[in-house]
Structures are given as C-alpha cells and as structure tokens.
Amino acid sequence: MTTANSTDTVKTIAIYGATGITGGSLLTELNRRGITPILVGRNADRMHAAAAAVGLPAAEVRVADLGEHDALVAAFTGADAVISSLPAYVDHGEAVLAAAIDAGAHYTDLSGEQLFLKRVFDDYAARAVRAGVTAVPGITNSNLPGDLLGYLTSRRLTGPVEITMSLVGTKEGNGSKGSAQTVLAGLDWFRSGGWHFQDGGLQTGGTARRGEMTFPGATEPTIVSKFPQPPVLTIPRHSDVSYVEGVLETAFHSQLSGLSAEIVESLPNEPTPGLSYDFVVDAFGADGRAVRGVVSGPDSYVDSALMAVEAAVRLADGAAEAGVLTAAEAFDAEGFLDALAPFGITWTIDER
C-alpha cells in the first residue's frame, strides 16, 4: 500500500458533471480549499452558472461531450486529476475514465455500481499503468468507508476473515433523481443482489450468509438481504478474506419491484438534505473473534463529494503507484478517515 497525504499545494482538478447536485458540492469543497477547478461538460452556460453559484466566477469552462473522445482528452489535458460525477456509470462512465487516462490525468469518480467497477479494474488497469496515472473509482459514502474499514478490520483479526457490510440511513428522506437513474440502469443487477466474494472469486446467486444485523443504536436486529455493495470487489484485492458480502435492509428491496422510468422521471432532482448514515462493516476472524467498523456521517451526498475531493487532491500529489487501485491500495486508510473529521464524519472499530 502506498501512502498519499493531502497537502496545501494547489493542484489543477477537472470535474465532469459539475452542474448536478453532487457537482455543486464538489465545487463548493474545491473552492473552500482554494482550488479553482476546470469544469468540463456539454453546456457552457450551465457550467458558468454552477461555478458562479459557489463563488468561482473565474473558473475555466471547457466544452466536451461524452461521445467526443478527442475533445474530452483535450479538455482534461493539463489537469492533475479528474473527478467524474455522473448518473449511471455503467452506461456513461467509461468515456470520462478513458479520456482522463489518455490525457495523463489521475482519476476518481463517485460510481456505486459493481458492474462498472469490475469493468474499470479489468479493462483499464494496463492502460493506466502505461500512461503513468492512478485511477481510484467508486469514492462514495459507502464504497470508500467499506473498502477502508474492510482493510482495517481484517488486520485486527486472524485470517481468513469473513465480512458483511451494510449502509443504513439514520434520517428518513428521499435520494436524488440521479441515484434512482443509476439503480434503474442496473435494475436487474440490484434486484439479484449482485456479487459476493467466496472461494477465491466473485459469485452470484444465493442469499445473505448473515440475514440480520443489529445496527448502531438499535436494540433489535434488522432483517437484511444481499445487495451489490462495490467493496465486495475491492476488499479481496488487499485483504485476507474468505467471504465478503454486501447487504441492505430487506424493506429496500421491495421498493425496487415497481421502479420504472416513469417513476424515476417524476422524482425530485435534489435529495432530502442531511441524509445522515452509518456504514457498518462486521468482520469475523478465523479464530472466532469479531470486530465492527463504523463510519458515520451527516449527509450522504455532500459527504460523497467531500471524499471524492480528498481522493482527487491526494491523487494529484502523485504518490500512489500507477494503475487502477482501490482506496486502501492508494491511500493510508487511517489517515484518510481522520482527514474527514472536520466535516463531522467519524469512524470507530470495536471488538464485539
């Protein structure tokens, strides 16, 4: 594992997708850090408006469509790192990734789809190595905590370790239309529960090995079902594990049964503010001991943007090795989590 610490050195960071809800949070955090980003996208007027709305009227705007590879490469040229903020990465994500690599820029994104992450690791690792850049996909309020906590908890136990993880909301509310579009694009995969890791590889089918979890602050267990959490793919890359599964409250799965394009279109663009959450990783050692890691945060959407900016700044420092890496492979796990404390994002690991 290589260590990359964020520094005060001003870097050039480009954002594709800055006009959306998460894009606004990315711009706000970059502005707070004194970084004036390059905004890349299809609509110059909307990008200028997004930059001005967060106090960045001088931000450079470069127009490039997802279908224009050469234009995207030109737009990302000169950037130290690129942040991709899109809905439905499984449909749209590769264009920005490929262009960032070909432009010689480090890359991160806020993808939450197992299928996209596997494609990135399988198809783009060698390309990133040849270009001398680092790509760390899947930086969200669930993926990043899941990967880093998986790394840390597994090292407190005798391996091989079994891991079950889940995101649980601690405030009721609605997600964004973009999140619903992501789920709709991979609806069958989400309904199926996706991959779990077992016997040295990714497996589909079956049910959750642990069908209930008692979440932080609860006195009774919650029934959970298998869910395609991306850290299922990333944790086995760096940790001694025999089994890794993602789960989610079973009640959520019932909401997927009737999801349609019409329903998604009717949803509000913006999520409910302040969707606080816990991301829980339960790890079970071969010797019978168990530990629980929890990352807690005040706002799922804002926190994902904060994590992505922290990742981009660290990548721009250039200390991570070239290739496609997990968060725990690219960054110091404890150092990264500690850096989120000023935003009210906390983490703990306790023996159970």
Short mmCIF file of C-alpha atoms in Angstrom, two decimals:
data_model
loop_
_atom_site.label_atom_id
_atom_site.label_comp_id
_atom_site.label_asym_id
_atom_site.label_seq_id
_atom_site.Cartn_x
_atom_site.Cartn_y
_atom_site.Cartn_z
CA MET A 1 0.00 0.00 0.00
CA THR A 2 1.34 3.42 -0.88
CA THR A 3 0.60 6.48 1.19
CA ALA A 4 -0.60 9.76 -0.26
CA ASN A 5 -1.32 12.61 2.12
CA SER A 6 -3.24 15.69 1.08
CA THR A 7 -1.11 18.81 1.06
CA ASP A 8 -1.56 22.55 0.78
CA THR A 9 -0.06 22.59 -2.73
CA VAL A 10 -2.63 23.92 -5.18
CA LYS A 11 -3.38 21.40 -7.89
CA THR A 12 -5.40 21.57 -11.08
CA ILE A 13 -8.52 19.43 -10.83
CA ALA A 14 -11.11 18.99 -13.57
CA ILE A 15 -14.71 17.96 -12.96
CA TYR A 16 -17.02 16.34 -15.46
CA GLY A 17 -20.60 16.65 -14.24
CA ALA A 18 -20.25 19.81 -12.15
CA THR A 19 -23.77 21.09 -12.88
CA GLY A 20 -25.56 18.38 -10.90
CA ILE A 21 -26.39 18.16 -7.21
CA THR A 22 -23.17 16.39 -6.28
CA GLY A 23 -21.24 18.59 -8.69
CA GLY A 24 -22.24 21.63 -6.68
CA SER A 25 -20.86 20.05 -3.52
CA LEU A 26 -17.62 19.19 -5.34
CA LEU A 27 -17.24 22.79 -6.47
CA THR A 28 -18.00 24.13 -3.00
CA GLU A 29 -15.33 21.97 -1.40
CA LEU A 30 -12.73 22.76 -4.04
CA ASN A 31 -13.42 26.47 -3.55
CA ARG A 32 -13.05 26.06 0.23
CA ARG A 33 -9.63 24.51 -0.36
CA GLY A 34 -8.56 27.39 -2.61
CA ILE A 35 -8.64 25.25 -5.75
CA THR A 36 -10.22 26.75 -8.87
CA PRO A 37 -11.30 23.75 -10.96
CA ILE A 38 -11.75 23.26 -14.67
CA LEU A 39 -15.39 22.49 -15.45
CA VAL A 40 -15.93 20.11 -18.36
CA GLY A 41 -19.28 19.24 -19.87
CA ARG A 42 -21.76 19.83 -22.68
CA ASN A 43 -23.36 23.15 -21.74
CA ALA A 44 -21.10 26.15 -21.19
CA ASP A 45 -23.87 28.35 -19.80
CA ARG A 46 -24.86 25.82 -17.15
CA MET A 47 -21.23 25.29 -16.15
CA HIS A 48 -20.61 29.04 -15.82
CA ALA A 49 -23.74 29.32 -13.68
CA ALA A 50 -22.70 26.40 -11.48
CA ALA A 51 -19.27 27.93 -10.90
CA ALA A 52 -20.67 31.37 -10.16
CA ALA A 53 -23.20 29.91 -7.71
CA VAL A 54 -20.41 28.73 -5.41
CA GLY A 55 -18.19 31.79 -5.77
CA LEU A 56 -15.96 30.61 -8.63
CA PRO A 57 -16.82 33.00 -11.48
CA ALA A 58 -13.27 32.80 -12.84
CA ALA A 59 -13.31 29.00 -13.19
CA GLU A 60 -12.35 27.80 -16.65
CA VAL A 61 -15.06 26.07 -18.67
CA ARG A 62 -14.26 23.58 -21.42
CA VAL A 63 -16.99 22.10 -23.61
CA ALA A 64 -16.80 18.41 -24.48
CA ASP A 65 -19.47 15.77 -24.95
CA LEU A 66 -19.21 12.22 -23.63
CA GLY A 67 -19.24 10.97 -27.21
CA GLU A 68 -16.23 13.08 -28.24
CA HIS A 69 -13.11 11.30 -27.02
CA ASP A 70 -10.58 13.69 -28.55
CA ALA A 71 -12.44 16.71 -27.19
CA LEU A 72 -12.55 15.14 -23.73
CA VAL A 73 -8.82 14.38 -23.84
CA ALA A 74 -8.13 17.98 -24.83
CA ALA A 75 -10.39 19.24 -22.05
CA PHE A 76 -8.60 17.17 -19.40
CA THR A 77 -5.10 17.93 -20.66
CA GLY A 78 -3.23 19.96 -18.06
CA ALA A 79 -5.30 18.68 -15.14
CA ASP A 80 -3.51 16.83 -12.36
CA ALA A 81 -6.67 14.86 -11.57
CA VAL A 82 -10.19 14.39 -12.92
CA ILE A 83 -13.35 13.82 -10.87
CA SER A 84 -16.22 12.20 -12.78
CA SER A 85 -19.68 12.92 -11.35
CA LEU A 86 -22.34 11.14 -13.39
CA PRO A 87 -25.52 9.13 -13.04
CA ALA A 88 -25.49 5.56 -14.32
CA TYR A 89 -21.75 4.99 -14.73
CA VAL A 90 -22.47 1.56 -16.17
CA ASP A 91 -23.87 3.40 -19.21
CA HIS A 92 -21.86 6.63 -19.27
CA GLY A 93 -18.77 6.28 -17.11
CA GLU A 94 -16.11 4.87 -19.43
CA ALA A 95 -15.83 7.93 -21.66
CA VAL A 96 -14.52 10.19 -18.90
CA LEU A 97 -12.24 7.49 -17.49
CA ALA A 98 -10.66 6.70 -20.86
CA ALA A 99 -10.15 10.37 -21.70
CA ALA A 100 -8.61 11.18 -18.33
CA ILE A 101 -6.10 8.36 -18.68
CA ASP A 102 -5.22 9.36 -22.24
CA ALA A 103 -4.78 12.97 -21.07
CA GLY A 104 -2.30 11.82 -18.42
CA ALA A 105 -4.55 12.84 -15.51
CA HIS A 106 -5.22 10.85 -12.37
CA TYR A 107 -8.86 9.86 -12.00
CA THR A 108 -11.56 9.27 -9.43
CA ASP A 109 -15.35 9.08 -9.52
CA LEU A 110 -18.48 8.63 -7.44
CA SER A 111 -19.67 5.41 -9.02
CA GLY A 112 -21.64 2.92 -6.98
CA GLU A 113 -22.12 0.05 -9.40
CA GLN A 114 -20.33 -3.28 -9.07
CA LEU A 115 -20.56 -3.86 -12.82
CA PHE A 116 -18.81 -0.59 -13.64
CA LEU A 117 -16.06 -1.09 -11.07
CA LYS A 118 -15.27 -4.56 -12.37
CA ARG A 119 -15.02 -3.17 -15.90
CA VAL A 120 -12.62 -0.48 -14.70
CA PHE A 121 -10.33 -2.94 -12.91
CA ASP A 122 -10.42 -5.50 -15.73
CA ASP A 123 -10.19 -3.24 -18.77
CA TYR A 124 -8.29 -0.11 -17.73
CA ALA A 125 -5.53 -1.18 -15.33
CA ALA A 126 -2.90 -1.78 -18.01
CA ARG A 127 -3.89 1.41 -19.84
CA ALA A 128 -3.44 3.45 -16.65
CA VAL A 129 -0.04 1.87 -15.97
CA ARG A 130 1.15 2.70 -19.48
CA ALA A 131 0.00 6.29 -19.03
CA GLY A 132 1.64 6.54 -15.60
CA VAL A 133 -1.58 7.59 -13.88
CA THR A 134 -3.65 6.30 -10.98
CA ALA A 135 -7.38 5.64 -11.16
CA VAL A 136 -9.37 5.07 -7.97
CA PRO A 137 -13.03 4.53 -8.87
CA GLY A 138 -16.01 4.32 -6.54
CA ILE A 139 -15.43 7.05 -3.96
CA THR A 140 -18.77 7.43 -2.18
CA ASN A 141 -20.04 7.49 1.39
CA SER A 142 -20.49 3.72 1.23
CA ASN A 143 -17.74 2.48 -1.09
CA LEU A 144 -14.86 4.36 0.48
CA PRO A 145 -15.77 3.50 4.11
CA GLY A 146 -16.44 -0.09 3.12
CA ASP A 147 -13.05 -0.53 1.48
CA LEU A 148 -11.03 1.28 4.14
CA LEU A 149 -12.86 -0.37 7.05
CA GLY A 150 -12.50 -3.75 5.33
CA TYR A 151 -8.74 -3.16 5.20
CA LEU A 152 -8.50 -2.03 8.83
CA THR A 153 -10.84 -4.56 10.44
CA SER A 154 -9.33 -7.53 8.65
CA ARG A 155 -5.93 -6.64 10.07
CA ARG A 156 -7.23 -6.82 13.62
CA LEU A 157 -8.26 -10.45 13.21
CA THR A 158 -6.77 -13.82 12.34
CA GLY A 159 -7.46 -14.57 8.70
CA PRO A 160 -9.01 -15.52 6.53
CA VAL A 161 -11.75 -13.12 7.57
CA GLU A 162 -15.45 -13.05 6.72
CA ILE A 163 -17.03 -9.63 6.15
CA THR A 164 -20.64 -8.46 6.00
CA MET A 165 -21.29 -4.79 5.31
CA SER A 166 -24.30 -2.51 5.06
CA LEU A 167 -25.28 1.13 4.65
CA VAL A 168 -28.05 2.26 6.98
CA GLY A 169 -29.72 5.64 6.87
CA THR A 170 -30.20 7.38 10.20
CA LYS A 171 -32.59 10.01 8.82
CA GLU A 172 -35.62 9.33 6.69
CA GLY A 173 -35.82 11.00 3.30
CA ASN A 174 -35.51 10.61 -0.44
CA GLY A 175 -32.44 10.19 -2.60
CA SER A 176 -31.78 12.18 -5.76
CA LYS A 177 -33.14 11.51 -9.22
CA GLY A 178 -29.58 10.74 -10.31
CA SER A 179 -29.32 7.94 -7.76
CA ALA A 180 -32.61 6.49 -9.00
CA GLN A 181 -31.31 6.67 -12.59
CA THR A 182 -28.25 4.69 -11.50
CA VAL A 183 -30.39 1.98 -9.94
CA LEU A 184 -32.70 1.87 -12.96
CA ALA A 185 -29.75 1.42 -15.36
CA GLY A 186 -28.72 -1.73 -13.48
CA LEU A 187 -32.09 -2.70 -12.04
CA ASP A 188 -31.84 -6.45 -12.66
CA TRP A 189 -28.39 -6.50 -11.05
CA PHE A 190 -29.58 -4.62 -7.98
CA ARG A 191 -32.60 -6.91 -7.68
CA SER A 192 -30.41 -10.01 -7.92
CA GLY A 193 -28.10 -8.94 -5.11
CA GLY A 194 -25.07 -8.88 -7.41
CA TRP A 195 -21.74 -10.43 -6.49
CA HIS A 196 -20.45 -11.71 -3.21
CA PHE A 197 -16.88 -12.99 -2.75
CA GLN A 198 -16.40 -16.64 -1.85
CA ASP A 199 -13.92 -19.45 -2.60
CA GLY A 200 -11.42 -17.04 -4.08
CA GLY A 201 -13.73 -15.39 -6.59
CA LEU A 202 -16.88 -13.42 -7.26
CA GLN A 203 -20.11 -15.39 -7.05
CA THR A 204 -23.71 -14.61 -7.91
CA GLY A 205 -26.92 -16.07 -6.53
CA GLY A 206 -27.76 -17.29 -3.09
CA THR A 207 -28.91 -15.32 -0.09
CA ALA A 208 -27.09 -13.34 2.54
CA ARG A 209 -24.98 -15.52 4.83
CA ARG A 210 -25.97 -13.26 7.72
CA GLY A 211 -29.63 -12.41 7.30
CA GLU A 212 -29.89 -9.88 10.08
CA MET A 213 -27.80 -7.10 11.59
CA THR A 214 -28.26 -5.04 14.72
CA PHE A 215 -27.30 -1.57 13.59
CA PRO A 216 -25.70 1.10 15.81
CA GLY A 217 -28.15 2.46 18.36
CA ALA A 218 -30.70 -0.31 17.73
CA THR A 219 -31.81 -2.87 20.30
CA GLU A 220 -33.35 -5.31 17.84
CA PRO A 221 -31.86 -6.84 14.69
CA THR A 222 -32.95 -5.75 11.22
CA ILE A 223 -33.68 -8.30 8.52
CA VAL A 224 -31.28 -7.76 5.62
CA SER A 225 -30.89 -9.16 2.11
CA LYS A 226 -27.98 -9.45 -0.26
CA PHE A 227 -27.11 -6.18 -2.02
CA PRO A 228 -24.37 -5.39 -4.59
CA GLN A 229 -22.00 -3.29 -2.50
CA PRO A 230 -18.87 -2.38 -4.55
CA PRO A 231 -16.39 -3.13 -1.71
CA VAL A 232 -17.20 -6.79 -2.33
CA LEU A 233 -14.89 -6.38 -5.34
CA THR A 234 -12.24 -4.21 -3.74
CA ILE A 235 -11.60 -5.69 -0.29
CA PRO A 236 -10.30 -9.06 -1.61
CA ARG A 237 -7.67 -7.18 -3.61
CA HIS A 238 -5.81 -6.17 -0.44
CA SER A 239 -7.04 -8.26 2.48
CA ASP A 240 -7.02 -11.91 3.59
CA VAL A 241 -10.72 -12.71 3.30
CA SER A 242 -12.67 -15.89 2.64
CA TYR A 243 -16.09 -14.31 2.25
CA VAL A 244 -17.36 -10.77 1.61
CA GLU A 245 -20.99 -9.77 1.18
CA GLY A 246 -22.98 -6.60 0.98
CA VAL A 247 -26.46 -6.44 2.47
CA LEU A 248 -29.21 -3.88 2.84
CA GLU A 249 -32.42 -3.68 4.82
CA THR A 250 -34.84 -6.08 3.15
CA ALA A 251 -37.54 -3.40 3.06
CA PHE A 252 -35.46 -1.50 0.48
CA HIS A 253 -35.68 -4.37 -1.98
CA SER A 254 -39.45 -4.11 -2.05
CA GLN A 255 -39.07 -0.57 -3.37
CA LEU A 256 -37.17 -1.91 -6.39
CA SER A 257 -40.01 -4.13 -7.54
CA GLY A 258 -42.05 -1.33 -9.05
CA LEU A 259 -39.28 1.03 -10.16
CA SER A 260 -39.74 2.32 -13.71
CA ALA A 261 -38.51 5.10 -15.98
CA GLU A 262 -41.78 6.95 -15.40
CA ILE A 263 -41.37 6.84 -11.63
CA VAL A 264 -37.74 7.98 -11.86
CA GLU A 265 -38.69 10.90 -14.08
CA SER A 266 -41.28 12.04 -11.54
CA LEU A 267 -38.76 12.20 -8.70
CA PRO A 268 -37.27 15.50 -7.48
CA ASN A 269 -33.77 16.27 -8.68
CA GLU A 270 -32.48 17.07 -5.21
CA PRO A 271 -32.27 14.61 -2.31
CA THR A 272 -33.59 15.34 1.14
CA PRO A 273 -30.95 17.49 2.88
CA GLY A 274 -28.96 15.98 5.69
CA LEU A 275 -29.40 12.28 4.92
CA SER A 276 -27.22 11.05 7.76
CA TYR A 277 -25.97 7.46 7.75
CA ASP A 278 -23.82 4.73 9.24
CA PHE A 279 -21.75 2.40 7.11
CA VAL A 280 -21.20 -0.78 9.08
CA VAL A 281 -18.56 -3.46 8.49
CA ASP A 282 -18.77 -6.59 10.61
CA ALA A 283 -15.64 -8.73 10.36
CA PHE A 284 -15.31 -12.27 11.71
CA GLY A 285 -11.91 -13.86 12.24
CA ALA A 286 -10.97 -17.48 11.75
CA ASP A 287 -10.31 -17.71 15.50
CA GLY A 288 -13.90 -16.74 16.39
CA ARG A 289 -13.17 -13.12 17.29
CA ALA A 290 -15.17 -10.34 15.65
CA VAL A 291 -14.84 -6.58 15.24
CA ARG A 292 -17.19 -3.93 13.93
CA GLY A 293 -16.11 -0.86 12.00
CA VAL A 294 -18.49 2.06 11.54
CA VAL A 295 -18.20 5.28 9.55
CA SER A 296 -20.90 7.80 10.42
CA GLY A 297 -21.64 10.98 8.53
CA PRO A 298 -24.14 13.85 8.41
CA ASP A 299 -25.07 13.90 4.71
CA SER A 300 -24.73 11.04 2.21
CA TYR A 301 -24.49 13.24 -0.88
CA VAL A 302 -22.31 16.03 0.49
CA ASP A 303 -20.03 13.54 2.21
CA SER A 304 -19.52 11.57 -1.01
CA ALA A 305 -18.37 14.79 -2.68
CA LEU A 306 -16.03 15.62 0.22
CA MET A 307 -14.49 12.15 0.00
CA ALA A 308 -14.05 12.43 -3.78
CA VAL A 309 -12.29 15.80 -3.46
CA GLU A 310 -10.00 14.43 -0.75
CA ALA A 311 -9.18 11.50 -3.03
CA ALA A 312 -8.54 13.75 -6.03
CA VAL A 313 -6.24 16.05 -4.07
CA ARG A 314 -4.25 13.08 -2.78
CA LEU A 315 -4.04 11.59 -6.26
CA ALA A 316 -2.89 14.92 -7.67
CA ASP A 317 0.06 14.77 -5.28
CA GLY A 318 1.21 11.78 -7.34
CA ALA A 319 2.39 9.47 -4.53
CA ALA A 320 0.25 6.44 -5.43
CA GLU A 321 1.53 3.88 -7.89
CA ALA A 322 0.16 3.85 -11.43
CA GLY A 323 -2.77 1.62 -12.29
CA VAL A 324 -6.33 1.08 -11.15
CA LEU A 325 -6.32 0.86 -7.37
CA THR A 326 -8.75 0.52 -4.52
CA ALA A 327 -8.90 3.30 -1.94
CA ALA A 328 -6.95 1.19 0.57
CA GLU A 329 -4.27 0.45 -2.04
CA ALA A 330 -3.87 4.12 -2.96
CA PHE A 331 -4.21 5.86 0.40
CA ASP A 332 -3.34 5.42 4.05
CA ALA A 333 -6.64 4.12 5.45
CA GLU A 334 -6.49 5.69 8.90
CA GLY A 335 -5.06 8.95 7.59
CA PHE A 336 -7.81 9.33 5.01
CA LEU A 337 -10.59 8.64 7.51
CA ASP A 338 -9.04 11.01 10.05
CA ALA A 339 -8.93 13.76 7.40
CA LEU A 340 -12.74 13.64 7.20
CA ALA A 341 -13.24 14.50 10.89
CA PRO A 342 -13.58 18.29 10.36
CA PHE A 343 -16.72 17.57 8.31
CA GLY A 344 -18.38 15.60 11.12
CA ILE A 345 -17.51 12.23 9.58
CA THR A 346 -16.32 9.85 12.29
CA TRP A 347 -15.06 6.28 12.39
CA THR A 348 -14.65 3.61 15.02
CA ILE A 349 -13.53 -0.01 15.24
CA ASP A 350 -14.57 -2.03 18.28
CA GLU A 351 -14.28 -5.65 19.28
CA ARG A 352 -17.64 -7.39 19.58
#
